[in-house]
Amino acid sequence: METDGFVRRRRMTAETTGNDPGVAGASAGAEVRWLGGRFWGVSESIVGSLTPRIGGETEIQTVDLIRSAQDAQSEDSEPDYEGLPQGASTSTHMLAGAVAGIMEHCLMFPIDCVKTRMQSLQPDPAAHYRNVMDALRRIVATEGIWRPLRGLNATAIGAGPAHALYFASYEKLKKTLSDVIHPGANSHLANGTAGCVATLLHDAVMNPAEVVKQRMQMYNSPYRGVLDCVRAVWQKEGPTAFYRSYTTQLTMNVPFQALHFMTYEYLQELLNPHRQYNPSSHMLSGALAGAIAAASTTPLDVCKTLLNTQESLALGSMSSGKGAHRHISGLAHAFRTVYRLGGLRGFFKGVQARVIYQMPSTAISWSVYEFFKYGLTKHQHNKRRTQQMEAEM
């Protein structure tokens, strides 16, 4: 079966007389062709037999004209894209989510490194940065070109399973709750609730990776690598150190994801009401949803960073007559520390870097996720249809 490089043409308009071709379908086809040529190198090893086809419209029309009547009828009965995601399997959501999570975190990792450093409450004099670009330039110039990528392997290992659970649980709960709350229509309450529950699973997997990643991102990080960091934290602070910021992470991510998913689904209703595969709408909706959610939850992200990194200069500044605090533990302690050292402005340290990070990050995540979900579901549908045709013959 031909898949035409993931180009979902509305064959009913091309093969059934009396119907006008859909302008929206042609536009979406052009966008998918553009993205498909760039993403296919990554997706080819995953979707296996789903190989892209390179050809012009003349060739496609010629192939369509010589189809048999039986094949034309089966094409006419094929559902449009908006019907495919509802039939997507849990494994499809997990695989698409894992790929989206890994690509999102890996592509945006240098900006994430800058965000971590700019949230430092008591930075080293050599780690004072004016803005994101100044930080990147100085890190590369003084610490080497690979320094902004330290900890990337820990993030990639955690992001795959974390996002697989994240998207799979979100899709399942969103459909289940929508059927109960508002049958046959989209429910913002269902979207927000599903996003909150999905966050619990995501953060349970991702939190240890976040601890390792952020400690390696700090200026003058003493760790030689990921395993050295894991070993040192385990020996000096115990296994609970990997989940010291978990409650803060949830306190931040639950409202973040509620805002994120509700905004994304709302924008999809406005920009893509028929819920077709539309890369531009997925990208724009994801970027705006990420920016709004990121700016709103920056104070909690600053506290999370402090709990994860246990910033040494901040701990020294909190010293009392009995000596310095050994650890900052708990959200309340982190809030007090941030306020004492930075005042109200301290809660918004790194907000620019956080928004700059989250906008393309969520845009990439949703674009890649929808791309793979569409492609894998289309592949599964074509495979079932082929098996049915072979059985009938």
Short mmCIF file of C-alpha atoms in Angstrom, two decimals:
data_model
loop_
_atom_site.label_atom_id
_atom_site.label_comp_id
_atom_site.label_asym_id
_atom_site.label_seq_id
_atom_site.Cartn_x
_atom_site.Cartn_y
_atom_site.Cartn_z
CA MET A 1 0.00 0.00 0.00
CA GLU A 2 1.25 3.45 -0.88
CA THR A 3 1.49 5.97 1.88
CA ASP A 4 2.87 8.83 -0.22
CA GLY A 5 5.25 10.02 2.47
CA PHE A 6 2.52 10.54 5.08
CA VAL A 7 0.61 12.83 2.71
CA ARG A 8 -3.02 12.33 3.69
CA ARG A 9 -4.89 13.25 0.56
CA ARG A 10 -8.63 13.21 0.73
CA ARG A 11 -9.11 10.53 -1.90
CA MET A 12 -12.88 10.90 -1.85
CA THR A 13 -12.54 14.28 -3.56
CA ALA A 14 -10.16 12.93 -6.20
CA GLU A 15 -11.89 9.66 -7.03
CA THR A 16 -15.60 10.31 -6.53
CA THR A 17 -17.33 12.31 -9.23
CA GLY A 18 -19.38 15.31 -8.27
CA ASN A 19 -17.22 16.41 -5.33
CA ASP A 20 -14.92 19.45 -5.37
CA PRO A 21 -11.31 18.96 -4.25
CA GLY A 22 -10.71 20.27 -0.69
CA VAL A 23 -8.42 23.26 -0.57
CA ALA A 24 -7.66 22.53 3.08
CA GLY A 25 -6.61 19.00 2.17
CA ALA A 26 -4.18 20.22 -0.47
CA SER A 27 -2.69 22.74 1.92
CA ALA A 28 -2.25 20.16 4.65
CA GLY A 29 -0.69 17.81 2.09
CA ALA A 30 1.92 20.38 1.15
CA GLU A 31 2.82 20.95 4.80
CA VAL A 32 3.12 17.24 5.50
CA ARG A 33 5.32 16.77 2.43
CA TRP A 34 7.64 19.53 3.69
CA LEU A 35 7.89 18.05 7.20
CA GLY A 36 8.00 14.47 6.00
CA GLY A 37 11.15 14.95 3.99
CA ARG A 38 12.94 16.30 7.05
CA PHE A 39 11.65 14.02 9.77
CA TRP A 40 11.76 10.81 7.81
CA GLY A 41 15.39 10.05 8.51
CA VAL A 42 14.49 9.76 12.19
CA SER A 43 11.23 7.91 11.72
CA GLU A 44 12.33 5.36 9.11
CA SER A 45 13.99 3.02 11.61
CA ILE A 46 10.92 3.10 13.86
CA VAL A 47 8.03 2.63 11.50
CA GLY A 48 9.91 0.06 9.39
CA SER A 49 7.89 -0.79 6.36
CA LEU A 50 6.22 2.62 6.18
CA THR A 51 8.51 4.05 3.51
CA PRO A 52 7.96 7.45 1.92
CA ARG A 53 7.27 7.78 -1.76
CA ILE A 54 8.69 10.58 -3.85
CA GLY A 55 6.54 11.54 -6.79
CA GLY A 56 4.66 14.36 -8.40
CA GLU A 57 0.94 14.93 -8.59
CA THR A 58 0.86 13.60 -12.17
CA GLU A 59 2.21 10.24 -11.04
CA ILE A 60 -0.21 10.11 -8.13
CA GLN A 61 -3.18 10.87 -10.37
CA THR A 62 -2.09 8.23 -12.87
CA VAL A 63 -1.88 5.60 -10.15
CA ASP A 64 -5.28 6.65 -8.84
CA LEU A 65 -6.89 6.38 -12.31
CA ILE A 66 -5.80 2.80 -12.86
CA ARG A 67 -7.14 1.53 -9.54
CA SER A 68 -9.75 -1.16 -9.78
CA ALA A 69 -13.35 -0.45 -8.81
CA GLN A 70 -13.02 -2.63 -5.72
CA ASP A 71 -9.95 -0.75 -4.55
CA ALA A 72 -11.66 2.58 -5.19
CA GLN A 73 -14.58 1.54 -3.02
CA SER A 74 -12.28 0.57 -0.15
CA GLU A 75 -10.52 3.92 -0.50
CA ASP A 76 -13.83 5.78 -0.39
CA SER A 77 -14.74 4.10 2.85
CA GLU A 78 -11.39 4.93 4.48
CA PRO A 79 -11.78 7.37 7.42
CA ASP A 80 -10.23 10.83 7.35
CA TYR A 81 -7.32 11.71 9.59
CA GLU A 82 -9.47 13.16 12.32
CA GLY A 83 -10.91 9.67 12.81
CA LEU A 84 -7.50 8.02 13.12
CA PRO A 85 -6.25 9.26 16.50
CA GLN A 86 -9.34 7.98 18.29
CA GLY A 87 -8.43 4.53 17.02
CA ALA A 88 -4.76 4.80 17.86
CA SER A 89 -3.45 2.13 20.19
CA THR A 90 -1.76 2.76 23.54
CA SER A 91 1.51 1.49 22.09
CA THR A 92 1.26 4.11 19.33
CA HIS A 93 0.79 6.89 21.90
CA MET A 94 3.73 5.57 23.92
CA LEU A 95 6.10 5.30 20.97
CA ALA A 96 5.12 8.69 19.56
CA GLY A 97 5.42 10.24 23.03
CA ALA A 98 8.85 8.72 23.68
CA VAL A 99 10.26 10.04 20.39
CA ALA A 100 8.69 13.47 20.99
CA GLY A 101 10.11 13.67 24.53
CA ILE A 102 13.64 12.71 23.52
CA MET A 103 13.71 15.13 20.58
CA GLU A 104 12.21 17.95 22.65
CA HIS A 105 14.74 17.69 25.47
CA CYS A 106 17.77 17.02 23.29
CA LEU A 107 17.16 19.87 20.84
CA MET A 108 16.51 22.40 23.60
CA PHE A 109 19.14 21.18 26.06
CA PRO A 110 21.63 24.10 25.68
CA ILE A 111 18.85 26.59 26.54
CA ASP A 112 17.87 24.41 29.50
CA CYS A 113 21.47 24.59 30.73
CA VAL A 114 21.36 28.40 30.57
CA LYS A 115 18.02 28.45 32.42
CA THR A 116 19.46 26.37 35.25
CA ARG A 117 22.44 28.68 35.65
CA MET A 118 20.39 31.87 35.45
CA GLN A 119 18.17 30.59 38.27
CA SER A 120 21.19 30.37 40.59
CA LEU A 121 20.57 32.47 43.70
CA GLN A 122 24.23 33.12 44.52
CA PRO A 123 26.10 32.62 41.23
CA ASP A 124 29.86 32.65 40.95
CA PRO A 125 31.13 36.02 39.64
CA ALA A 126 32.20 34.26 36.45
CA ALA A 127 28.65 32.97 35.96
CA HIS A 128 26.78 36.28 35.84
CA TYR A 129 25.00 36.49 32.47
CA ARG A 130 23.08 39.38 30.87
CA ASN A 131 20.76 37.23 28.77
CA VAL A 132 20.43 33.84 27.11
CA MET A 133 22.70 34.51 24.14
CA ASP A 134 25.37 36.11 26.33
CA ALA A 135 25.28 33.05 28.58
CA LEU A 136 25.64 30.60 25.69
CA ARG A 137 28.49 32.60 24.15
CA ARG A 138 30.42 32.84 27.42
CA ILE A 139 29.88 29.19 28.38
CA VAL A 140 31.20 28.01 25.03
CA ALA A 141 34.11 30.51 25.03
CA THR A 142 35.30 29.82 28.59
CA GLU A 143 34.26 26.22 29.26
CA GLY A 144 34.27 24.56 25.85
CA ILE A 145 31.77 23.86 23.09
CA TRP A 146 30.41 20.70 24.74
CA ARG A 147 29.79 22.25 28.15
CA PRO A 148 26.14 23.25 27.45
CA LEU A 149 25.43 19.58 26.67
CA ARG A 150 26.65 18.08 29.96
CA GLY A 151 23.97 15.81 31.39
CA LEU A 152 22.24 15.31 28.04
CA ASN A 153 22.52 11.51 28.23
CA ALA A 154 20.77 11.43 31.62
CA THR A 155 17.93 13.53 30.22
CA ALA A 156 17.55 11.37 27.11
CA ILE A 157 17.40 8.18 29.21
CA GLY A 158 14.71 9.64 31.44
CA ALA A 159 12.71 11.49 28.77
CA GLY A 160 11.85 8.41 26.69
CA PRO A 161 9.89 6.37 29.27
CA ALA A 162 8.64 9.51 31.06
CA HIS A 163 6.99 10.94 27.94
CA ALA A 164 5.73 7.54 26.82
CA LEU A 165 3.72 7.28 30.05
CA TYR A 166 2.84 10.97 29.88
CA PHE A 167 1.18 10.98 26.46
CA ALA A 168 -0.36 7.51 26.70
CA SER A 169 -2.04 8.24 30.04
CA TYR A 170 -3.14 11.69 28.85
CA GLU A 171 -4.80 10.34 25.70
CA LYS A 172 -6.54 7.53 27.59
CA LEU A 173 -7.81 9.71 30.43
CA LYS A 174 -8.81 12.57 28.13
CA LYS A 175 -11.06 10.30 26.09
CA THR A 176 -12.50 8.52 29.13
CA LEU A 177 -13.25 11.72 31.04
CA SER A 178 -14.57 13.56 27.98
CA ASP A 179 -17.06 10.76 27.35
CA VAL A 180 -18.32 11.17 30.92
CA ILE A 181 -18.24 14.97 31.28
CA HIS A 182 -19.17 16.08 27.76
CA PRO A 183 -19.99 13.11 25.49
CA GLY A 184 -19.16 13.65 21.85
CA ALA A 185 -17.32 16.94 22.41
CA ASN A 186 -14.11 18.36 23.80
CA SER A 187 -14.03 19.07 27.55
CA HIS A 188 -11.48 21.50 28.99
CA LEU A 189 -12.03 20.05 32.43
CA ALA A 190 -11.20 16.58 31.10
CA ASN A 191 -8.10 17.90 29.32
CA GLY A 192 -6.80 19.63 32.44
CA THR A 193 -7.52 16.67 34.72
CA ALA A 194 -5.90 14.20 32.33
CA GLY A 195 -2.82 16.43 32.10
CA CYS A 196 -2.52 16.57 35.90
CA VAL A 197 -2.70 12.79 36.29
CA ALA A 198 -0.25 12.24 33.43
CA THR A 199 2.18 14.56 35.22
CA LEU A 200 2.28 12.28 38.27
CA LEU A 201 3.62 9.42 36.16
CA HIS A 202 5.95 11.60 34.10
CA ASP A 203 7.62 13.24 37.10
CA ALA A 204 8.01 9.96 38.99
CA VAL A 205 10.26 8.75 36.17
CA MET A 206 11.88 12.07 35.25
CA ASN A 207 12.76 13.51 38.67
CA PRO A 208 16.01 11.53 39.25
CA ALA A 209 17.18 12.47 35.75
CA GLU A 210 16.40 16.13 36.50
CA VAL A 211 18.53 16.02 39.66
CA VAL A 212 21.53 14.59 37.82
CA LYS A 213 21.08 16.88 34.83
CA GLN A 214 20.84 20.11 36.83
CA ARG A 215 23.82 19.28 39.05
CA MET A 216 25.94 18.72 35.96
CA GLN A 217 24.69 21.94 34.37
CA MET A 218 25.82 24.18 37.25
CA TYR A 219 28.95 26.31 36.95
CA ASN A 220 32.07 24.46 38.17
CA SER A 221 30.13 21.23 38.55
CA PRO A 222 32.47 18.76 40.31
CA TYR A 223 31.11 15.63 38.61
CA ARG A 224 33.04 13.89 35.85
CA GLY A 225 29.96 12.31 34.30
CA VAL A 226 26.44 10.98 34.90
CA LEU A 227 27.51 7.83 36.76
CA ASP A 228 29.93 9.80 38.92
CA CYS A 229 27.13 12.22 39.82
CA VAL A 230 24.68 9.41 40.64
CA ARG A 231 27.28 7.65 42.80
CA ALA A 232 28.28 10.82 44.67
CA VAL A 233 24.70 11.90 45.39
CA TRP A 234 23.74 8.40 46.54
CA GLN A 235 26.74 8.10 48.88
CA LYS A 236 26.64 11.62 50.36
CA GLU A 237 22.92 12.38 50.49
CA GLY A 238 21.21 9.01 50.14
CA PRO A 239 18.58 7.81 47.63
CA THR A 240 15.98 10.30 48.89
CA ALA A 241 18.06 13.11 47.31
CA PHE A 242 16.80 12.03 43.89
CA TYR A 243 13.22 12.79 44.98
CA ARG A 244 13.86 15.77 47.26
CA SER A 245 12.19 18.11 44.76
CA TYR A 246 9.41 15.70 43.74
CA THR A 247 6.63 17.43 45.69
CA THR A 248 7.83 20.81 44.42
CA GLN A 249 8.04 19.39 40.90
CA LEU A 250 4.45 18.21 41.17
CA THR A 251 3.33 21.48 42.74
CA MET A 252 4.81 23.26 39.73
CA ASN A 253 3.97 20.79 36.99
CA VAL A 254 0.37 20.06 37.93
CA PRO A 255 -0.76 23.68 37.28
CA PHE A 256 1.76 23.93 34.44
CA GLN A 257 0.35 20.90 32.63
CA ALA A 258 -3.25 21.86 33.38
CA LEU A 259 -2.65 25.27 31.76
CA HIS A 260 -0.56 23.70 29.00
CA PHE A 261 -3.10 21.09 27.89
CA MET A 262 -6.15 23.31 28.30
CA THR A 263 -4.52 26.10 26.28
CA TYR A 264 -3.31 23.70 23.60
CA GLU A 265 -6.70 22.03 23.16
CA TYR A 266 -8.47 25.41 23.18
CA LEU A 267 -6.15 26.77 20.48
CA GLN A 268 -6.66 23.61 18.46
CA GLU A 269 -10.41 24.25 18.55
CA LEU A 270 -9.77 27.73 17.10
CA LEU A 271 -6.99 26.94 14.60
CA ASN A 272 -7.80 23.34 13.69
CA PRO A 273 -11.50 22.73 14.43
CA HIS A 274 -11.69 19.57 12.29
CA ARG A 275 -8.66 18.13 14.12
CA GLN A 276 -6.81 17.16 10.97
CA TYR A 277 -3.06 16.65 10.90
CA ASN A 278 -1.91 20.26 10.52
CA PRO A 279 1.74 20.87 11.47
CA SER A 280 1.48 24.66 11.61
CA SER A 281 -1.48 24.58 14.03
CA HIS A 282 0.19 21.97 16.25
CA MET A 283 3.40 24.02 16.36
CA LEU A 284 1.72 27.38 17.07
CA SER A 285 -0.67 25.96 19.67
CA GLY A 286 2.16 24.13 21.42
CA ALA A 287 4.41 27.21 21.50
CA LEU A 288 1.75 29.54 22.93
CA ALA A 289 0.57 26.96 25.46
CA GLY A 290 4.15 26.40 26.65
CA ALA A 291 4.89 30.12 26.98
CA ILE A 292 1.78 30.86 29.06
CA ALA A 293 2.31 27.88 31.36
CA ALA A 294 6.06 28.55 31.74
CA ALA A 295 5.74 32.20 32.72
CA SER A 296 3.00 31.40 35.24
CA THR A 297 4.98 28.73 37.08
CA THR A 298 8.50 30.26 37.11
CA PRO A 299 8.58 30.88 40.92
CA LEU A 300 8.04 27.17 41.56
CA ASP A 301 10.67 26.28 38.97
CA VAL A 302 13.24 28.46 40.80
CA CYS A 303 12.48 26.57 44.05
CA LYS A 304 12.74 23.24 42.24
CA THR A 305 16.15 24.16 40.82
CA LEU A 306 17.38 25.14 44.30
CA LEU A 307 16.19 21.83 45.76
CA ASN A 308 17.78 19.83 42.95
CA THR A 309 21.15 21.57 42.93
CA GLN A 310 21.55 22.34 46.67
CA GLU A 311 23.51 25.36 45.53
CA SER A 312 26.65 25.53 47.67
CA LEU A 313 26.95 29.33 47.84
CA ALA A 314 23.30 29.62 48.81
CA LEU A 315 23.79 27.06 51.57
CA GLY A 316 26.82 29.03 52.80
CA SER A 317 24.79 32.25 52.84
CA MET A 318 22.21 30.58 55.07
CA SER A 319 24.79 29.78 57.75
CA SER A 320 23.85 30.42 61.37
CA GLY A 321 25.69 30.36 64.68
CA LYS A 322 25.63 26.57 64.58
CA GLY A 323 27.02 26.40 61.08
CA ALA A 324 25.62 26.22 57.59
CA HIS A 325 22.53 24.30 56.62
CA ARG A 326 23.47 20.89 55.32
CA HIS A 327 20.52 20.68 52.92
CA ILE A 328 17.55 22.69 51.77
CA SER A 329 14.57 20.38 52.06
CA GLY A 330 10.95 20.94 51.25
CA LEU A 331 9.04 23.56 49.31
CA ALA A 332 8.52 25.88 52.30
CA HIS A 333 12.25 25.90 53.11
CA ALA A 334 13.06 26.58 49.46
CA PHE A 335 10.57 29.49 49.33
CA ARG A 336 12.08 31.06 52.45
CA THR A 337 15.60 30.68 51.06
CA VAL A 338 14.71 32.25 47.71
CA TYR A 339 12.95 35.17 49.38
CA ARG A 340 15.78 35.78 51.86
CA LEU A 341 18.49 35.77 49.19
CA GLY A 342 16.67 37.32 46.25
CA GLY A 343 13.48 38.98 47.46
CA LEU A 344 10.40 38.88 45.24
CA ARG A 345 12.56 39.29 42.13
CA GLY A 346 14.38 36.10 43.06
CA PHE A 347 11.26 34.07 42.25
CA PHE A 348 11.45 35.19 38.63
CA LYS A 349 15.15 34.59 38.02
CA GLY A 350 15.58 32.98 34.62
CA VAL A 351 11.99 33.65 33.49
CA GLN A 352 13.24 34.83 30.09
CA ALA A 353 15.30 31.68 29.58
CA ARG A 354 12.39 29.52 30.80
CA VAL A 355 9.92 31.01 28.31
CA ILE A 356 12.48 30.91 25.49
CA TYR A 357 13.10 27.26 26.37
CA GLN A 358 9.46 26.21 26.73
CA MET A 359 8.03 27.83 23.58
CA PRO A 360 10.07 25.85 21.03
CA SER A 361 10.21 22.89 23.40
CA THR A 362 6.44 22.39 23.55
CA ALA A 363 6.14 23.26 19.84
CA ILE A 364 8.63 20.51 18.99
CA SER A 365 7.00 18.06 21.38
CA TRP A 366 3.48 18.46 19.98
CA SER A 367 4.62 18.60 16.33
CA VAL A 368 6.71 15.44 16.59
CA TYR A 369 4.08 13.65 18.68
CA GLU A 370 1.24 14.41 16.25
CA PHE A 371 3.48 13.50 13.29
CA PHE A 372 4.37 10.09 14.65
CA LYS A 373 0.88 9.42 15.98
CA TYR A 374 -0.56 10.12 12.55
CA GLY A 375 2.08 8.10 10.72
CA LEU A 376 1.95 5.07 13.00
CA THR A 377 -1.85 5.02 13.06
CA LYS A 378 -2.01 5.36 9.27
CA HIS A 379 0.47 2.51 8.96
CA GLN A 380 -1.57 0.29 11.28
CA HIS A 381 -4.76 1.12 9.38
CA ASN A 382 -3.18 0.30 6.02
CA LYS A 383 -1.82 -2.95 7.41
CA ARG A 384 -5.26 -4.03 8.69
CA ARG A 385 -6.86 -3.08 5.39
CA THR A 386 -4.28 -5.09 3.45
CA GLN A 387 -4.88 -8.12 5.65
CA GLN A 388 -8.64 -7.81 5.13
CA MET A 389 -8.23 -7.61 1.35
CA GLU A 390 -5.94 -10.64 1.34
CA ALA A 391 -8.43 -12.58 3.45
CA GLU A 392 -11.26 -11.73 1.04
CA MET A 393 -9.20 -12.85 -1.93
#
